[in-house]
PDB file of C-alpha atoms in Angstrom:
ATOM      1  CA  MET A   1     147.729  -3.063  33.754  1.00  0.00           C
ATOM      2  CA  TYR A   2     145.435  -3.602  30.790  1.00  0.00           C
ATOM      3  CA  LYS A   3     143.526  -0.759  29.147  1.00  0.00           C
ATOM      4  CA  ARG A   4     140.477  -2.872  28.340  1.00  0.00           C
ATOM      5  CA  ILE A   5     139.325  -6.377  29.254  1.00  0.00           C
ATOM      6  CA  VAL A   6     136.466  -8.716  28.425  1.00  0.00           C
ATOM      7  CA  LEU A   7     135.412 -10.830  31.396  1.00  0.00           C
ATOM      8  CA  LYS A   8     133.400 -14.033  30.868  1.00  0.00           C
ATOM      9  CA  LEU A   9     131.057 -14.993  33.702  1.00  0.00           C
ATOM     10  CA  SER A  10     129.231 -18.300  33.641  1.00  0.00           C
ATOM     11  CA  GLY A  11     125.528 -18.202  34.368  1.00  0.00           C
ATOM     12  CA  GLU A  12     125.963 -21.046  36.826  1.00  0.00           C
ATOM     13  CA  ALA A  13     128.426 -18.947  38.844  1.00  0.00           C
ATOM     14  CA  LEU A  14     125.707 -16.333  39.371  1.00  0.00           C
ATOM     15  CA  ALA A  15     123.695 -18.885  41.341  1.00  0.00           C
ATOM     16  CA  GLY A  16     126.616 -19.840  43.570  1.00  0.00           C
ATOM     17  CA  GLU A  17     126.220 -23.021  45.585  1.00  0.00           C
ATOM     18  CA  LYS A  18     122.550 -22.439  46.348  1.00  0.00           C
ATOM     19  CA  LYS A  19     120.285 -25.123  44.926  1.00  0.00           C
ATOM     20  CA  GLY A  20     117.072 -24.053  43.220  1.00  0.00           C
ATOM     21  CA  VAL A  21     118.141 -20.399  43.207  1.00  0.00           C
ATOM     22  CA  THR A  22     118.781 -18.463  40.018  1.00  0.00           C
ATOM     23  CA  PHE A  23     120.899 -15.696  41.562  1.00  0.00           C
ATOM     24  CA  ASP A  24     123.038 -15.486  44.675  1.00  0.00           C
ATOM     25  CA  ASP A  25     123.287 -11.766  45.329  1.00  0.00           C
ATOM     26  CA  SER A  26     126.272 -12.177  47.636  1.00  0.00           C
ATOM     27  CA  ILE A  27     128.205 -13.753  44.748  1.00  0.00           C
ATOM     28  CA  ILE A  28     127.089 -11.089  42.277  1.00  0.00           C
ATOM     29  CA  TRP A  29     127.809  -8.175  44.609  1.00  0.00           C
ATOM     30  CA  GLY A  30     131.215  -9.667  45.408  1.00  0.00           C
ATOM     31  CA  LEU A  31     132.044  -9.895  41.699  1.00  0.00           C
ATOM     32  CA  ILE A  32     130.911  -6.321  41.174  1.00  0.00           C
ATOM     33  CA  ALA A  33     133.091  -5.093  44.036  1.00  0.00           C
ATOM     34  CA  GLN A  34     136.113  -6.755  42.409  1.00  0.00           C
ATOM     35  CA  ILE A  35     135.240  -5.373  38.968  1.00  0.00           C
ATOM     36  CA  LYS A  36     134.665  -1.914  40.449  1.00  0.00           C
ATOM     37  CA  ALA A  37     138.177  -2.026  41.960  1.00  0.00           C
ATOM     38  CA  VAL A  38     139.651  -2.907  38.557  1.00  0.00           C
ATOM     39  CA  MET A  39     137.672  -0.108  36.886  1.00  0.00           C
ATOM     40  CA  ALA A  40     138.856   2.359  39.545  1.00  0.00           C
ATOM     41  CA  LYS A  41     142.423   1.727  38.329  1.00  0.00           C
ATOM     42  CA  GLY A  42     141.409   2.857  34.842  1.00  0.00           C
ATOM     43  CA  THR A  43     140.763  -0.476  33.155  1.00  0.00           C
ATOM     44  CA  GLN A  44     137.712  -0.540  30.889  1.00  0.00           C
ATOM     45  CA  VAL A  45     135.543  -3.605  31.489  1.00  0.00           C
ATOM     46  CA  SER A  46     133.072  -5.403  29.292  1.00  0.00           C
ATOM     47  CA  LEU A  47     131.317  -8.609  30.270  1.00  0.00           C
ATOM     48  CA  VAL A  48     129.995 -11.682  28.539  1.00  0.00           C
ATOM     49  CA  ILE A  49     127.571 -13.670  30.673  1.00  0.00           C
ATOM     50  CA  GLY A  50     126.347 -17.223  30.160  1.00  0.00           C
ATOM     51  CA  GLY A  51     122.838 -18.490  30.807  1.00  0.00           C
ATOM     52  CA  GLY A  52     123.472 -21.831  32.483  1.00  0.00           C
ATOM     53  CA  ASN A  53     121.659 -20.895  35.686  1.00  0.00           C
ATOM     54  CA  PHE A  54     118.451 -20.785  33.611  1.00  0.00           C
ATOM     55  CA  TRP A  55     119.040 -23.219  30.768  1.00  0.00           C
ATOM     56  CA  ARG A  56     121.574 -25.795  29.660  1.00  0.00           C
ATOM     57  CA  GLY A  57     120.874 -26.570  26.022  1.00  0.00           C
ATOM     58  CA  ARG A  58     122.923 -29.742  26.120  1.00  0.00           C
ATOM     59  CA  SER A  59     120.622 -31.142  28.804  1.00  0.00           C
ATOM     60  CA  ALA A  60     117.440 -30.462  26.848  1.00  0.00           C
ATOM     61  CA  ASP A  61     115.255 -33.292  25.658  1.00  0.00           C
ATOM     62  CA  SER A  62     117.257 -35.147  23.027  1.00  0.00           C
ATOM     63  CA  LYS A  63     114.399 -34.674  20.556  1.00  0.00           C
ATOM     64  CA  MET A  64     114.659 -30.900  20.784  1.00  0.00           C
ATOM     65  CA  ASP A  65     116.203 -29.183  17.813  1.00  0.00           C
ATOM     66  CA  ARG A  66     119.718 -28.023  18.751  1.00  0.00           C
ATOM     67  CA  THR A  67     119.149 -24.583  17.222  1.00  0.00           C
ATOM     68  CA  LYS A  68     116.003 -24.062  19.298  1.00  0.00           C
ATOM     69  CA  ALA A  69     117.834 -25.137  22.453  1.00  0.00           C
ATOM     70  CA  ASP A  70     120.599 -22.645  21.649  1.00  0.00           C
ATOM     71  CA  GLN A  71     118.044 -19.876  21.070  1.00  0.00           C
ATOM     72  CA  ILE A  72     116.541 -20.491  24.507  1.00  0.00           C
ATOM     73  CA  GLY A  73     120.067 -20.274  25.930  1.00  0.00           C
ATOM     74  CA  MET A  74     120.583 -16.935  24.194  1.00  0.00           C
ATOM     75  CA  LEU A  75     117.488 -15.552  25.898  1.00  0.00           C
ATOM     76  CA  ALA A  76     118.777 -16.853  29.238  1.00  0.00           C
ATOM     77  CA  THR A  77     121.971 -14.838  28.744  1.00  0.00           C
ATOM     78  CA  VAL A  78     119.896 -11.693  28.190  1.00  0.00           C
ATOM     79  CA  MET A  79     117.996 -12.239  31.461  1.00  0.00           C
ATOM     80  CA  ASN A  80     121.299 -12.606  33.317  1.00  0.00           C
ATOM     81  CA  ALA A  81     122.754  -9.526  31.647  1.00  0.00           C
ATOM     82  CA  ILE A  82     119.780  -7.363  32.633  1.00  0.00           C
ATOM     83  CA  TYR A  83     120.009  -8.585  36.240  1.00  0.00           C
ATOM     84  CA  VAL A  84     123.764  -8.020  36.494  1.00  0.00           C
ATOM     85  CA  ALA A  85     123.582  -4.618  34.756  1.00  0.00           C
ATOM     86  CA  ASP A  86     121.021  -3.513  37.315  1.00  0.00           C
ATOM     87  CA  ALA A  87     123.279  -4.724  40.135  1.00  0.00           C
ATOM     88  CA  PHE A  88     126.076  -2.612  38.626  1.00  0.00           C
ATOM     89  CA  ARG A  89     123.768   0.410  38.605  1.00  0.00           C
ATOM     90  CA  GLN A  90     122.919  -0.202  42.274  1.00  0.00           C
ATOM     91  CA  ASN A  91     126.657  -0.038  42.938  1.00  0.00           C
ATOM     92  CA  GLY A  92     127.103   3.286  41.160  1.00  0.00           C
ATOM     93  CA  ILE A  93     128.390   1.948  37.838  1.00  0.00           C
ATOM     94  CA  LYS A  94     126.556   2.637  34.597  1.00  0.00           C
ATOM     95  CA  ALA A  95     126.118  -0.597  32.683  1.00  0.00           C
ATOM     96  CA  PHE A  96     124.599  -1.135  29.259  1.00  0.00           C
ATOM     97  CA  VAL A  97     123.313  -4.422  27.877  1.00  0.00           C
ATOM     98  CA  GLN A  98     124.141  -4.825  24.206  1.00  0.00           C
ATOM     99  CA  THR A  99     122.641  -7.523  22.002  1.00  0.00           C
ATOM    100  CA  PRO A 100     122.732  -8.334  18.269  1.00  0.00           C
ATOM    101  CA  ILE A 101     119.129  -7.117  18.020  1.00  0.00           C
ATOM    102  CA  VAL A 102     117.291  -4.608  20.187  1.00  0.00           C
ATOM    103  CA  ILE A 103     114.977  -6.218  22.719  1.00  0.00           C
ATOM    104  CA  GLY A 104     112.436  -3.506  23.458  1.00  0.00           C
ATOM    105  CA  THR A 105     113.862  -0.850  25.732  1.00  0.00           C
ATOM    106  CA  MET A 106     115.842  -3.405  27.738  1.00  0.00           C
ATOM    107  CA  THR A 107     118.896  -3.573  25.477  1.00  0.00           C
ATOM    108  CA  GLU A 108     120.880  -1.606  22.949  1.00  0.00           C
ATOM    109  CA  GLN A 109     121.889  -3.013  19.602  1.00  0.00           C
ATOM    110  CA  PHE A 110     125.593  -3.784  19.659  1.00  0.00           C
ATOM    111  CA  SER A 111     127.888  -1.653  17.584  1.00  0.00           C
ATOM    112  CA  LYS A 112     131.603  -1.308  17.982  1.00  0.00           C
ATOM    113  CA  GLU A 113     131.300   2.483  18.102  1.00  0.00           C
ATOM    114  CA  SER A 114     128.662   2.483  20.827  1.00  0.00           C
ATOM    115  CA  ALA A 115     130.505  -0.110  22.914  1.00  0.00           C
ATOM    116  CA  LEU A 116     133.760   1.816  22.728  1.00  0.00           C
ATOM    117  CA  ALA A 117     132.003   5.116  23.555  1.00  0.00           C
ATOM    118  CA  HIS A 118     130.503   3.569  26.705  1.00  0.00           C
ATOM    119  CA  LEU A 119     133.862   2.121  27.731  1.00  0.00           C
ATOM    120  CA  GLU A 120     135.672   5.423  27.137  1.00  0.00           C
ATOM    121  CA  LYS A 121     133.189   7.128  29.511  1.00  0.00           C
ATOM    122  CA  GLY A 122     133.985   4.584  32.217  1.00  0.00           C
ATOM    123  CA  ASP A 123     130.764   2.628  31.785  1.00  0.00           C
ATOM    124  CA  CYS A 124     130.535  -1.152  31.689  1.00  0.00           C
ATOM    125  CA  ILE A 125     128.997  -3.035  28.782  1.00  0.00           C
ATOM    126  CA  VAL A 126     127.436  -6.473  28.953  1.00  0.00           C
ATOM    127  CA  MET A 127     127.442  -8.226  25.591  1.00  0.00           C
ATOM    128  CA  THR A 128     124.871 -10.979  25.357  1.00  0.00           C
ATOM    129  CA  GLY A 129     122.047 -12.629  23.445  1.00  0.00           C
ATOM    130  CA  GLY A 130     124.055 -14.645  20.971  1.00  0.00           C
ATOM    131  CA  MET A 131     126.967 -12.255  20.551  1.00  0.00           C
ATOM    132  CA  THR A 132     129.317 -15.042  21.520  1.00  0.00           C
ATOM    133  CA  ASN A 133     129.333 -18.667  20.575  1.00  0.00           C
ATOM    134  CA  GLY A 134     130.767 -20.464  23.570  1.00  0.00           C
ATOM    135  CA  THR A 135     134.431 -21.282  23.201  1.00  0.00           C
ATOM    136  CA  SER A 136     134.456 -21.387  19.406  1.00  0.00           C
ATOM    137  CA  GLY A 137     135.923 -17.906  19.217  1.00  0.00           C
ATOM    138  CA  ASN A 138     133.084 -16.714  16.992  1.00  0.00           C
ATOM    139  CA  THR A 139     132.412 -13.522  18.877  1.00  0.00           C
ATOM    140  CA  ASN A 140     131.727  -9.864  18.347  1.00  0.00           C
ATOM    141  CA  THR A 141     133.516  -9.112  21.606  1.00  0.00           C
ATOM    142  CA  ILE A 142     136.829  -8.992  19.751  1.00  0.00           C
ATOM    143  CA  LYS A 143     135.498  -5.862  18.058  1.00  0.00           C
ATOM    144  CA  VAL A 144     135.911  -3.880  21.273  1.00  0.00           C
ATOM    145  CA  GLU A 145     139.664  -4.088  20.698  1.00  0.00           C
ATOM    146  CA  THR A 146     140.866  -5.532  23.962  1.00  0.00           C
ATOM    147  CA  ILE A 147     144.505  -4.706  24.547  1.00  0.00           C
TER     148      ILE A 147
END
């Protein structure tokens, strides 16, 4: 059994097989039930969520600046994180959305200390908004010391 894990969820998975739908609640609630079972065994869970159910930067107009397309994708990840964090709360699990910069009252600014404090209390954290860079490995999630 692991003490702490980081779970990556694709944005597209949140929509399930439904066409034209951004979220499939049966998929999301099923994922939360599985994560809740893992947390009940004492494993601390943090999530990274993609934004592909809202925006795929690679499928943007070819004239669009790649950086701008990526920035839109970062905002899509924040929308997904807020939705999933609220679903966690509805299932009795405190969840906190952490981003590189504070977005009003909707997110907390990521810090290693804050993330670890939430995890130690049995809360879930959702790291989003540009904290990861796809599969390149350039990520702040490593700072939560998964072991």
